[in-house]
Tab-separated table of C-alpha atoms in Angstrom:
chain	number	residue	atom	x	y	z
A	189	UNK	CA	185.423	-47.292	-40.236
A	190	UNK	CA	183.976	-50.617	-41.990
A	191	UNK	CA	182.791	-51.806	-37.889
A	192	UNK	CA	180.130	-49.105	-37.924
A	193	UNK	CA	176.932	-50.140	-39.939
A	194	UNK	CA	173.520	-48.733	-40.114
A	195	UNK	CA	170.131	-50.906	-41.037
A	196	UNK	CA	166.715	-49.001	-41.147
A	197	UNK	CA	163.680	-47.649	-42.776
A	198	UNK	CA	161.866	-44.530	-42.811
A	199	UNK	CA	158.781	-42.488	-44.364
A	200	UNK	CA	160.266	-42.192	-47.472
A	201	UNK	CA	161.306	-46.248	-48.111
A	202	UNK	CA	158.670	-47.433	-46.123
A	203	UNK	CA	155.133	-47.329	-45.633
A	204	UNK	CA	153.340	-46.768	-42.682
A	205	UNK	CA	152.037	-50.680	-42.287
A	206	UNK	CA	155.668	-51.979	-42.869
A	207	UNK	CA	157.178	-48.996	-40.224
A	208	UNK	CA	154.283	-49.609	-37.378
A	209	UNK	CA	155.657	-53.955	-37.912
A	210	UNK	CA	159.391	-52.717	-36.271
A	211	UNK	CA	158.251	-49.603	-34.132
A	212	UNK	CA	159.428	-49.988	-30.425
A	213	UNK	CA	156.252	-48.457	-28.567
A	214	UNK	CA	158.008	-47.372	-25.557
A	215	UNK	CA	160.698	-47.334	-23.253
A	216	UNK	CA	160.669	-50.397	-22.095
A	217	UNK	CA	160.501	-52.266	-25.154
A	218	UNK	CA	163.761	-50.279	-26.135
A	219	UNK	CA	165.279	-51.232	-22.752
A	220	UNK	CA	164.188	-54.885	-23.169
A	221	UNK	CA	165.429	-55.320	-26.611
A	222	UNK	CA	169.020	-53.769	-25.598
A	223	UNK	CA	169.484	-55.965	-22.803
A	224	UNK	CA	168.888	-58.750	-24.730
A	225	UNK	CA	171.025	-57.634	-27.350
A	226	UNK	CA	173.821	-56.758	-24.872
A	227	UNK	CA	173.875	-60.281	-23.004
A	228	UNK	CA	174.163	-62.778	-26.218
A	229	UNK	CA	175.017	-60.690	-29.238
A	230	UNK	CA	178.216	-60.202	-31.483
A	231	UNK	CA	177.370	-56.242	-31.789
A	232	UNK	CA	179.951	-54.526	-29.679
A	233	UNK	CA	178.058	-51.496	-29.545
A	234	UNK	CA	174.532	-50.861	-30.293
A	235	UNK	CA	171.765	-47.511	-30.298
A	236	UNK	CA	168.105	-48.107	-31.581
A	237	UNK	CA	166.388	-44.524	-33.021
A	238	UNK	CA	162.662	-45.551	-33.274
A	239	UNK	CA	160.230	-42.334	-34.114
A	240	UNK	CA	156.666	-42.387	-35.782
A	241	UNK	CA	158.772	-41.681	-39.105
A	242	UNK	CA	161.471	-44.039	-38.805
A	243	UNK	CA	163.590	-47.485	-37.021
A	244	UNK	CA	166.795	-46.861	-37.009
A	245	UNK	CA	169.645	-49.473	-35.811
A	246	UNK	CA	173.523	-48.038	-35.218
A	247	UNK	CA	175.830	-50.858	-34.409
A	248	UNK	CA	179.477	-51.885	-34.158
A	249	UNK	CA	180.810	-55.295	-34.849
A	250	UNK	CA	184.059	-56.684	-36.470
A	251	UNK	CA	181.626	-58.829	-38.504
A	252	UNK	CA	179.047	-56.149	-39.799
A	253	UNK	CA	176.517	-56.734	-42.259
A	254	UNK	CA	173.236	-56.124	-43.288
A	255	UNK	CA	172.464	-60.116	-42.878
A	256	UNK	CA	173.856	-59.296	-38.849
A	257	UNK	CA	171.611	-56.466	-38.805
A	258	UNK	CA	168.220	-58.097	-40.236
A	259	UNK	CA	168.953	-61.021	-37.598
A	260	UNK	CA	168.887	-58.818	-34.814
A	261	UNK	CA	165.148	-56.862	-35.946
A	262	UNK	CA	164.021	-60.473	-36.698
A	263	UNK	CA	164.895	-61.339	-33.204
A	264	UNK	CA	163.434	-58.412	-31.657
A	265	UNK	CA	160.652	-57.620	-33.657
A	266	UNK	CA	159.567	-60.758	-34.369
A	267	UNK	CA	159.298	-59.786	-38.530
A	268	UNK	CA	161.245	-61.832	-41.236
A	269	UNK	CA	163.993	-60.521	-42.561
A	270	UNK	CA	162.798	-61.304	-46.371
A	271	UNK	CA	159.170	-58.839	-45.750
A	272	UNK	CA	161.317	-55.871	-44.983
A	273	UNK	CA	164.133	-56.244	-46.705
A	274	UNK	CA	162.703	-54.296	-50.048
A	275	UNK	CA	162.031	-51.470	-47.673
A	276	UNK	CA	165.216	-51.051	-45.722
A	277	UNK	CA	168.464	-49.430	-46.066
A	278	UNK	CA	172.083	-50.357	-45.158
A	279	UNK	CA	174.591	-48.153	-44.740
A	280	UNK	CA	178.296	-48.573	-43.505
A	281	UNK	CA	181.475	-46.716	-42.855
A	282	UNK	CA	181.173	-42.876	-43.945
A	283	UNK	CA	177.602	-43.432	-45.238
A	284	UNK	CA	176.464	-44.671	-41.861
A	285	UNK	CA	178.288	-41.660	-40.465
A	286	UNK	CA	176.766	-38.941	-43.274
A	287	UNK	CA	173.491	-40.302	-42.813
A	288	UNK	CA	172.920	-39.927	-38.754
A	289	UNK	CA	174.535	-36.359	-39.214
A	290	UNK	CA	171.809	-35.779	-41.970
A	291	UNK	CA	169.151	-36.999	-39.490
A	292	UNK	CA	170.381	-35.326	-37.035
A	293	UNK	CA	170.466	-32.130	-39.190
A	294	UNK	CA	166.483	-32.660	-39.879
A	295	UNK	CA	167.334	-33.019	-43.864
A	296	UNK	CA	165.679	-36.333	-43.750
A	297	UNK	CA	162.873	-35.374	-41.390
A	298	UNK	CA	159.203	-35.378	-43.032
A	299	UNK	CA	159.400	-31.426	-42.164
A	300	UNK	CA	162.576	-30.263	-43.045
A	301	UNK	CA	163.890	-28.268	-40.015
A	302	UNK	CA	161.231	-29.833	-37.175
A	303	UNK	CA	163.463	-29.497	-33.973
A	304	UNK	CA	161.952	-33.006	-32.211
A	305	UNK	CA	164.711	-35.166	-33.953
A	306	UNK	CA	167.265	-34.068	-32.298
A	307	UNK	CA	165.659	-35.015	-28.276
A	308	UNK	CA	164.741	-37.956	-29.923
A	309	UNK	CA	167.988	-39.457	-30.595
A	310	UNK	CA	169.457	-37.876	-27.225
A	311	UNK	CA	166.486	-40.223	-25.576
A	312	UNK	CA	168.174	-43.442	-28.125
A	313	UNK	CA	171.329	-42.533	-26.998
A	314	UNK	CA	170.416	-41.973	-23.184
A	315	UNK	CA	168.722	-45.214	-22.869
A	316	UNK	CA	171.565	-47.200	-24.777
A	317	UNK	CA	173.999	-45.530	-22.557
A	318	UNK	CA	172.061	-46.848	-19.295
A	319	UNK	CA	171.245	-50.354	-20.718
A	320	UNK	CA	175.300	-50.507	-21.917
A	321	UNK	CA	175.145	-50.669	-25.100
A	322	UNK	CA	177.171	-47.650	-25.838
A	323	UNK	CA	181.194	-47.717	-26.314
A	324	UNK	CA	183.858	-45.214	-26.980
A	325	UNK	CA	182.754	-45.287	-30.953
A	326	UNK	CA	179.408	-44.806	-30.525
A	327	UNK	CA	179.364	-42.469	-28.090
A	328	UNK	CA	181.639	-39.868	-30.262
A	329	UNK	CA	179.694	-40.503	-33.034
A	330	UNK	CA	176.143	-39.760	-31.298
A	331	UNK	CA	178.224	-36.522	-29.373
A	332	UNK	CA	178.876	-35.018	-32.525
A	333	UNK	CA	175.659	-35.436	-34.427
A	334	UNK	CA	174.255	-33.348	-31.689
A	335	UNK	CA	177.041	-30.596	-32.537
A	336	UNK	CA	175.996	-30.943	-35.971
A	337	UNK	CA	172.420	-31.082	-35.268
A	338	UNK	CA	172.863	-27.735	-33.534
A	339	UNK	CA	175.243	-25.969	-35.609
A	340	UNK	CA	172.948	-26.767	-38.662
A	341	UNK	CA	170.244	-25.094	-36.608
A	342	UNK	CA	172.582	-21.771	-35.350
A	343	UNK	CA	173.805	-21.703	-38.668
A	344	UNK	CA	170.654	-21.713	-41.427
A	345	UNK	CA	167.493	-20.734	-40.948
A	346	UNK	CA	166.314	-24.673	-41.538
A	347	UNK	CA	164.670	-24.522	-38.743
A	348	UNK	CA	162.762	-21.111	-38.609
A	349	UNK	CA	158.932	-21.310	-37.468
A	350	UNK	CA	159.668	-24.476	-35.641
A	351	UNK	CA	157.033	-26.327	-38.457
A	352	UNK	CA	156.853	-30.147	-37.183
A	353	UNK	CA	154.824	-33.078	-37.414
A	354	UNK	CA	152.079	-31.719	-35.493
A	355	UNK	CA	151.934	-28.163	-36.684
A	356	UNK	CA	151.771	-29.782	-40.102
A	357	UNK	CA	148.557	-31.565	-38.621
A	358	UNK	CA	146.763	-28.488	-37.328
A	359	UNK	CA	147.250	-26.976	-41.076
A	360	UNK	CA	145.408	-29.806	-42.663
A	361	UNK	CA	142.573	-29.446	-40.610
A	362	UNK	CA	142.553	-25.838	-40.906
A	363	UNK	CA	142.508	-26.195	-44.644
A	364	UNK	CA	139.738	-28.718	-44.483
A	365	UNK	CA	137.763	-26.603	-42.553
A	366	UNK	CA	138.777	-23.032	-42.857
A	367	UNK	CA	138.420	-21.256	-39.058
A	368	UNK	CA	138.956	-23.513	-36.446
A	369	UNK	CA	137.685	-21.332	-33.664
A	370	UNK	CA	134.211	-23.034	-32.938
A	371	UNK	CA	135.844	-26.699	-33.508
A	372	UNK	CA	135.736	-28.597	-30.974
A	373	UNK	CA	139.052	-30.914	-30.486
A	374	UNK	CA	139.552	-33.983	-28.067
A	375	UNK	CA	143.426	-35.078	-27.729
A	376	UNK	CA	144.282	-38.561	-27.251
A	377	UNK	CA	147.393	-38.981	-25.548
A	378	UNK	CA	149.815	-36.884	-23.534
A	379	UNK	CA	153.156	-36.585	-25.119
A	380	UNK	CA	155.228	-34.146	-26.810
A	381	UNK	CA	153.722	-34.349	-30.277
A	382	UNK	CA	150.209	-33.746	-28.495
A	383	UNK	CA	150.896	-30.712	-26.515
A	384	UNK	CA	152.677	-29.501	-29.941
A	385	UNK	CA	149.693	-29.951	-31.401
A	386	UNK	CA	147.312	-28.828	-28.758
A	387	UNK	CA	149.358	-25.599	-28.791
A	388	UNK	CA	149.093	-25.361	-32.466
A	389	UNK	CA	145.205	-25.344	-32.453
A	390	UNK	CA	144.764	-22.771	-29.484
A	391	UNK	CA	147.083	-20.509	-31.465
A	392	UNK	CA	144.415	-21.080	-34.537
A	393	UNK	CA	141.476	-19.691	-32.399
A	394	UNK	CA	140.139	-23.327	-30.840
A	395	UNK	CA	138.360	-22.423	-27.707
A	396	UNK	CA	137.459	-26.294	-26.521
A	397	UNK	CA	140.067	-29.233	-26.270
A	398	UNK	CA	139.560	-31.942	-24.217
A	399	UNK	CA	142.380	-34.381	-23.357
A	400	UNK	CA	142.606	-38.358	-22.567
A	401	UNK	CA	145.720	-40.018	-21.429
A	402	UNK	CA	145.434	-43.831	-20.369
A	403	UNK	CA	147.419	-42.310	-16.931
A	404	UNK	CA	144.961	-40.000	-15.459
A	405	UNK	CA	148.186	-37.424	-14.082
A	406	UNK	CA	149.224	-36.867	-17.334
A	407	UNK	CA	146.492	-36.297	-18.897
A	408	UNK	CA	144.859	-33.605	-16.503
A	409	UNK	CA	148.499	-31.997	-16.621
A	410	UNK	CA	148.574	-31.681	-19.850
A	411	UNK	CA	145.059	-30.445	-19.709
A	412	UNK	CA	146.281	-27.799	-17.226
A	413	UNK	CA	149.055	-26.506	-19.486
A	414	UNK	CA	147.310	-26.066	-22.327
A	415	UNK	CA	143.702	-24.772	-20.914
A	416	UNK	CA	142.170	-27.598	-22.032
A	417	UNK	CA	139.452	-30.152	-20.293
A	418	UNK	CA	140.826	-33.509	-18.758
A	419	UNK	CA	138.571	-36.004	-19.625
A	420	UNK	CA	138.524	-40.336	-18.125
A	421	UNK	CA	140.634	-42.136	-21.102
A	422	UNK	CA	137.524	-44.430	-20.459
A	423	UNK	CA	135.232	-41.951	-21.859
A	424	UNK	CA	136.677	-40.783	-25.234
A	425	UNK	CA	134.276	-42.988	-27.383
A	426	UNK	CA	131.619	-41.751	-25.763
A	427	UNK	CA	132.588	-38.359	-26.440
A	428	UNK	CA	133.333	-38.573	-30.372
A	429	UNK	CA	129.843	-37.633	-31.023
A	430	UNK	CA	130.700	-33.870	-29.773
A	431	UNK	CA	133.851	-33.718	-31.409
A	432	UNK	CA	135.013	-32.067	-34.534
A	433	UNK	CA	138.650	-33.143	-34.766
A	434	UNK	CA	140.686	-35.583	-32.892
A	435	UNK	CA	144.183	-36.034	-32.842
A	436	UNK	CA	146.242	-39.498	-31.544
A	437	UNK	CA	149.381	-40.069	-30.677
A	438	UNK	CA	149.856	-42.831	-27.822
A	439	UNK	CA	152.487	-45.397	-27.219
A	440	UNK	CA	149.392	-48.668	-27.699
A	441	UNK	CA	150.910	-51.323	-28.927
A	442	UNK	CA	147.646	-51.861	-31.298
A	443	UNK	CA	144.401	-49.429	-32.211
A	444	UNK	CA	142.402	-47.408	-29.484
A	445	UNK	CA	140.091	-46.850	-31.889
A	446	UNK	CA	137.778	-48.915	-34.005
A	447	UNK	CA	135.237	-48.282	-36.950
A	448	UNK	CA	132.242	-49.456	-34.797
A	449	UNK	CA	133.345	-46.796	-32.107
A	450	UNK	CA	133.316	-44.088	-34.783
A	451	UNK	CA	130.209	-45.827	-36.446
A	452	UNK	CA	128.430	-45.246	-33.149
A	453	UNK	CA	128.935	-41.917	-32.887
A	454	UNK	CA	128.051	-40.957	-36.239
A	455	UNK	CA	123.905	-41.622	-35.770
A	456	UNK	CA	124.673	-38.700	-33.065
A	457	UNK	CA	126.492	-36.479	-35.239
A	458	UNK	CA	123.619	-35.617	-37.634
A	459	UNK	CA	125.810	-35.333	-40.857
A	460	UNK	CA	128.593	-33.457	-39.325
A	461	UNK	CA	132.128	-34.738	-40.730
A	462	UNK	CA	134.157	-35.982	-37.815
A	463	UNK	CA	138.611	-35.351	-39.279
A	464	UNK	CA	140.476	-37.694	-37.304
A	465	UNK	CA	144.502	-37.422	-37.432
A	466	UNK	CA	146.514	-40.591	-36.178
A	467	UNK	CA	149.824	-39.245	-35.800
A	468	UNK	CA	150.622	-42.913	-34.313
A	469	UNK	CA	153.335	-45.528	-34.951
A	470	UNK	CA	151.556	-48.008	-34.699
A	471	UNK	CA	148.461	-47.066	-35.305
A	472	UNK	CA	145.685	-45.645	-32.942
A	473	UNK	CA	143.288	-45.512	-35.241
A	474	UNK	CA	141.735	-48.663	-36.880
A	475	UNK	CA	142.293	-47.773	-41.234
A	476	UNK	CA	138.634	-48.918	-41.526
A	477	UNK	CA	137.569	-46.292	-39.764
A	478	UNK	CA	138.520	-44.699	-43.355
A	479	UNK	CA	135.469	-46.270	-44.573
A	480	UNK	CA	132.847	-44.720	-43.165
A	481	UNK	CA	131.022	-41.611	-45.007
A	482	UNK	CA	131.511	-38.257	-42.876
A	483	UNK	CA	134.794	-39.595	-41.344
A	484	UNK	CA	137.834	-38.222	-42.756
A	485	UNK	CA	141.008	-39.962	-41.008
A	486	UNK	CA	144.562	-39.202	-41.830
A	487	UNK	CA	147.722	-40.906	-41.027
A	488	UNK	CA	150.967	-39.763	-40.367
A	489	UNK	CA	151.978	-40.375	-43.950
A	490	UNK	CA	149.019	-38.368	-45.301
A	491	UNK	CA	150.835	-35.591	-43.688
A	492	UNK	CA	153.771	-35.771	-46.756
A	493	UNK	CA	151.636	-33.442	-49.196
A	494	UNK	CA	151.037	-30.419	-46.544
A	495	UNK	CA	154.714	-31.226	-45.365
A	496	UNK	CA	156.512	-30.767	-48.792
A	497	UNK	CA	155.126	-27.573	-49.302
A	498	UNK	CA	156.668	-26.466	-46.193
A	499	UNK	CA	159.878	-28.356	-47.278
A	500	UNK	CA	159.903	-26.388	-50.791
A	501	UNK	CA	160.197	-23.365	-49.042
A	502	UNK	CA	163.536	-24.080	-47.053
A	503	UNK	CA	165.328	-26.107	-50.193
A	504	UNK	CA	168.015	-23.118	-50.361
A	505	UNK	CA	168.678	-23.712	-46.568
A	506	UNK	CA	168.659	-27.092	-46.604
A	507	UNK	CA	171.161	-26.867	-49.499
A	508	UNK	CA	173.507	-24.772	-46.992
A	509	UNK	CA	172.858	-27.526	-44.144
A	510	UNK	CA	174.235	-30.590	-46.477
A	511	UNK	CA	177.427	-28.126	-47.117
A	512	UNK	CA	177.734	-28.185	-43.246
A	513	UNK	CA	176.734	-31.761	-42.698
A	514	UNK	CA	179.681	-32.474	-45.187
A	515	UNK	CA	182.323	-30.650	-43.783
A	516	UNK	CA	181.395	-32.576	-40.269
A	517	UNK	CA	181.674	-35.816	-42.070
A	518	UNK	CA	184.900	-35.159	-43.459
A	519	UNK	CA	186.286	-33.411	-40.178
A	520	UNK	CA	184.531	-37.097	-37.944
A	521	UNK	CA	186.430	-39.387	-40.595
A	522	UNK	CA	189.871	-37.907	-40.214
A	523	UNK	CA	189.560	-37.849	-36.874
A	524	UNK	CA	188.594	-41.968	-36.803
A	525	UNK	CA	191.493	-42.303	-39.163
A	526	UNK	CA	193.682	-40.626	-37.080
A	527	UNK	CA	193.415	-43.813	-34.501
A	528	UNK	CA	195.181	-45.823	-37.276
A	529	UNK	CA	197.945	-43.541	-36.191
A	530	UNK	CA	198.018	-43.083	-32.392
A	531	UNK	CA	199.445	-46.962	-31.195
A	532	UNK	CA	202.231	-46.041	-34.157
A	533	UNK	CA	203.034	-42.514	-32.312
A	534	UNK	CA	202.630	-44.201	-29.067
A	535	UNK	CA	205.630	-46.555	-29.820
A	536	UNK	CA	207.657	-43.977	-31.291
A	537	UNK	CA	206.965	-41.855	-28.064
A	538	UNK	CA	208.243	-44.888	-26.033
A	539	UNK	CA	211.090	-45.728	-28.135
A	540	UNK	CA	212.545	-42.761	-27.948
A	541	UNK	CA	212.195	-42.070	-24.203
A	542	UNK	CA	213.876	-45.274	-23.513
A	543	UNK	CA	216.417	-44.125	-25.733
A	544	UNK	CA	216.722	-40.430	-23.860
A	545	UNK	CA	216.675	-42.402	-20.766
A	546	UNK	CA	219.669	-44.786	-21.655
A	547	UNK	CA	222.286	-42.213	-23.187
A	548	UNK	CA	221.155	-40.048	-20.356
A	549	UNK	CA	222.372	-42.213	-17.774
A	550	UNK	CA	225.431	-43.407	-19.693
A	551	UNK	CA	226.642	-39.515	-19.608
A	552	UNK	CA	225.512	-38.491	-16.446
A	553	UNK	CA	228.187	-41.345	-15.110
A	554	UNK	CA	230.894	-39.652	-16.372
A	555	UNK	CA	229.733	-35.990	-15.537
A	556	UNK	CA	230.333	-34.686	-11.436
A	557	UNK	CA	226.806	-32.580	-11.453
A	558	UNK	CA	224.687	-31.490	-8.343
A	559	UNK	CA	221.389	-32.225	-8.694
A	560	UNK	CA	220.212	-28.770	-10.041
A	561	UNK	CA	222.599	-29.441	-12.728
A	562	UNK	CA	221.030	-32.967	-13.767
A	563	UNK	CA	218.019	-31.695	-13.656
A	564	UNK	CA	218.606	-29.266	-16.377
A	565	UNK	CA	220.198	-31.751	-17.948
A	566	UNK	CA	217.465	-33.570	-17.574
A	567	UNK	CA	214.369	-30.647	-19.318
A	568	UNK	CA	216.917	-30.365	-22.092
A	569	UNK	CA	217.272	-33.739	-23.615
A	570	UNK	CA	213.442	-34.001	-23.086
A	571	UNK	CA	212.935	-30.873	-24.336
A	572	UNK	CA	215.431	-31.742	-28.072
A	573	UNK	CA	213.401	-35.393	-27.693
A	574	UNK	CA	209.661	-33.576	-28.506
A	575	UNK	CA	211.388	-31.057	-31.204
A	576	UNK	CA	212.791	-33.981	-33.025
A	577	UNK	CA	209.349	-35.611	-32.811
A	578	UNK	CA	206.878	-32.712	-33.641
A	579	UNK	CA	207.970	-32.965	-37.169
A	580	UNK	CA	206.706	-36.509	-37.432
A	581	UNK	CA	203.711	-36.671	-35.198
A	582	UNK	CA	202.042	-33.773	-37.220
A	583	UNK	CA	203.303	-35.202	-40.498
A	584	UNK	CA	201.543	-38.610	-39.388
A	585	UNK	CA	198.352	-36.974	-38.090
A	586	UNK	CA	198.251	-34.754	-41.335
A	587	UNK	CA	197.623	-38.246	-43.582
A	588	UNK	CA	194.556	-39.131	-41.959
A	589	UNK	CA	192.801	-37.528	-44.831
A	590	UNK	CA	193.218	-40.770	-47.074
A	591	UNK	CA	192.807	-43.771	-45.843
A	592	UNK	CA	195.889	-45.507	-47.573
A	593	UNK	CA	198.028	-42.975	-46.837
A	594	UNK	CA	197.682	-43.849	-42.838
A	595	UNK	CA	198.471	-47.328	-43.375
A	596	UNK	CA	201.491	-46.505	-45.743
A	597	UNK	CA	203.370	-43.932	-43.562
A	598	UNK	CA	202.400	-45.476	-39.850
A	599	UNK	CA	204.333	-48.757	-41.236
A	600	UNK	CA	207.551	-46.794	-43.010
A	601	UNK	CA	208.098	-45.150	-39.742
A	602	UNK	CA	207.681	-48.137	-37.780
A	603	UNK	CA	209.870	-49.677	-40.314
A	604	UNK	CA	212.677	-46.945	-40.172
A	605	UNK	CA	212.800	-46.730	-36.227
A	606	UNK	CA	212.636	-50.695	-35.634
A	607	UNK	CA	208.923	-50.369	-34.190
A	608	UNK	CA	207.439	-53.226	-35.675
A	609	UNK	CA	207.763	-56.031	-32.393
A	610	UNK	CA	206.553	-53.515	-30.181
């Protein structure tokens, strides 16, 4: 399993400046950068995972390496390899393997048991799979994280409450200011972490939310679902001054928002604090903004605190969940090990049907049968042919458990039936 490698970083080896540097904003960055990487590179197979918590690259290659792997986000990204290095990971082989069934499980998730992981690296493998990036390895591998992914879920209560990014949001403004049912709350942006957390504050007793989306459709149909007010994307600066909280999470490329927006608004606000949460990667929100008195702005890693208290409180499931994840690992590695064996059963298969074939015909010669008869003849020498090679084909299959021991019996039988020129 030494093709499969795995180079990335994520909230907990990286922070948020260093993430936001290797963050694909959108689809179409993710398409671009596949294509590209599918017309004129040595990775055989390749899937990009890219979240506001972590950038993830999967990829196949006879020559895999983390040097191979650095290359490719340098050419993508644009970032040299030696400023992220100290923040990235490389995993190969099992690890790689252990470590997308771990993310898959939520276990490495900023909230432990948040259920959005799991569409998001459907939509990496989706979009690999239409840009052609994905091959018979990848694809099993990526099929059975999602079993994992959901049998971690049927099988522990990891993910009870549904707690995620944005619910973890919602609670650190409702700690900062106690009842949230007279706050008024403008959402910037239109995807699934802002409904989440539009949802979140209408179940805490917010009355007004107003919502901008750059695409005016979205944004008044997200509006719509939630009971909220659509508002013209063009407009939002103008409306900070009436706003107690506002949430962003866009696709931009760079900020929305600057200090001298928020510094505008604040000679309106007459001493009111303004909480901003930028649940962004990149950014929406310029860190300056930080700066100014009354403004209290949170990041996406700000969010760790309120998050680990949600994660102390499902350590005995998540405990259960590795016990799964490991049992997966074990049962995807024999199974990859078990392709060592198959081109070594294959021959045997063929050897001895030639062989069946040839004495067949040699006695059939000297036998006067009707064709009933040879037929018979026939189901019973194919039928002593797969009970003399049961035995061995679940012998062989059985030593995919160790590695060496595949290698060791698939060449003594080719050795002992003369299968070693075919």
């Amino acid at each position: 399993m030494r093709e499969i490698g795995l180079l990335g970083l994520n909230h907990k080896s990286a922070p948020l400046e260093i993430r936001e540097r290797l963050a694909f904003v959108n689809l179409e960055e993710l398409r671009k950068g596949l294509s590209l990487l599918k017309r004129d590179s040595v990775l055989k197979e390749v899937i990009i995972l890219s979240t506001c918590n972590r950038v993830e690259l999967y990829a196949v290659s006879p020559r895999i390496s983390d040097i191979l792997l650095f290359d490719v986000f340098e050419r993508l990204k644009g970032v040299p390899s030696d400023e992220i290095a100290p923040f990235c990971y490389f995993k190969v082989g099992q690890e790689a393997v252990r470590h997308l069934f771990i993310v898959a499980s939520s276990l490495d998730s900023m909230v432990i048991g948040e259920p959005q992981i799991l569409g998001q690296l459907k939509e990496a493998y989706e979009v690999a799979l239409e840009e052609g990036t994905v091959g018979f390895f990848l694809h099993r591998l990526f099929q059975r994280a999602f079993f994992v992914g959901k049998k971690v879920r049927r099988e522990t209560g990891i993910g009870d409450g549904a707690i995620s990014v944005s619910y973890v949001a919602v609670e650190l403004a409702r700690k900062i200011f106690g009842d949230l049912e007279n706050k008024r709350v403008i959402i910037v942006g239109a995807g699934e972490m802002c409904e989440l957390a539009a949802r979140h504050f209408r179940s805490h007793g917010v009355r007004e939310i107003m919502v901008a989306n750059r695409t005016w459709q979205r944004g008044l149909d997200l509006a719509s679902k939630i009971g909220g007010t659509p508002i013209p994307f063009e407009e939002i600066k103008e409306r900070f001054k009436e706003a107690d909280i506002i949430l962003s999470s866009t696709g931009a490329s760079r900020p929305l928002i600057f200090k001298e927006d928020v510094k505008k608004a604040l000679k309106y606000r007459k001493g009111k604090p303004l909480f901003i949460i930028d649940l962004a990667v990149p950014r929406d929100v310029e860190p300056e903004v930080n700066e100014l008195d009354g403004v209290f702005l949170y990041d996406i890693d700000d969010l760790k605190q309120v998050a680990q208290e949600h994660a102390n409180n499902r350590l005995n499931e998540a405990e259960r969940a590795k016990e799964l994840v490991e049992e997966e690992v074990e049962k995807f590695t024999k199974w990859y090990r078990s392709l060592e064996i198959v081109p070594t059963i294959k021959d045997l298969r063929e050897w001895a049907e030639a062989l069946r074939k040839s004495e067949m015909e040699r006695v059939l010669r000297g036998l006067s049968l009707d064709e009933r008869e040879k037929q018979k003849v026939e189901l019973l020498s194919k039928r002593l042919m797969n009970k003399f090679l049961h035995p061995l084909v679940v012998f062989l299959k059985a030593q995919a458990r160790d590695e060496n021991s595949v290698k060791e019996y698939s060449e003594l039988i080719r050795c002992i039936f003369g299968l070693e020129d075919q």
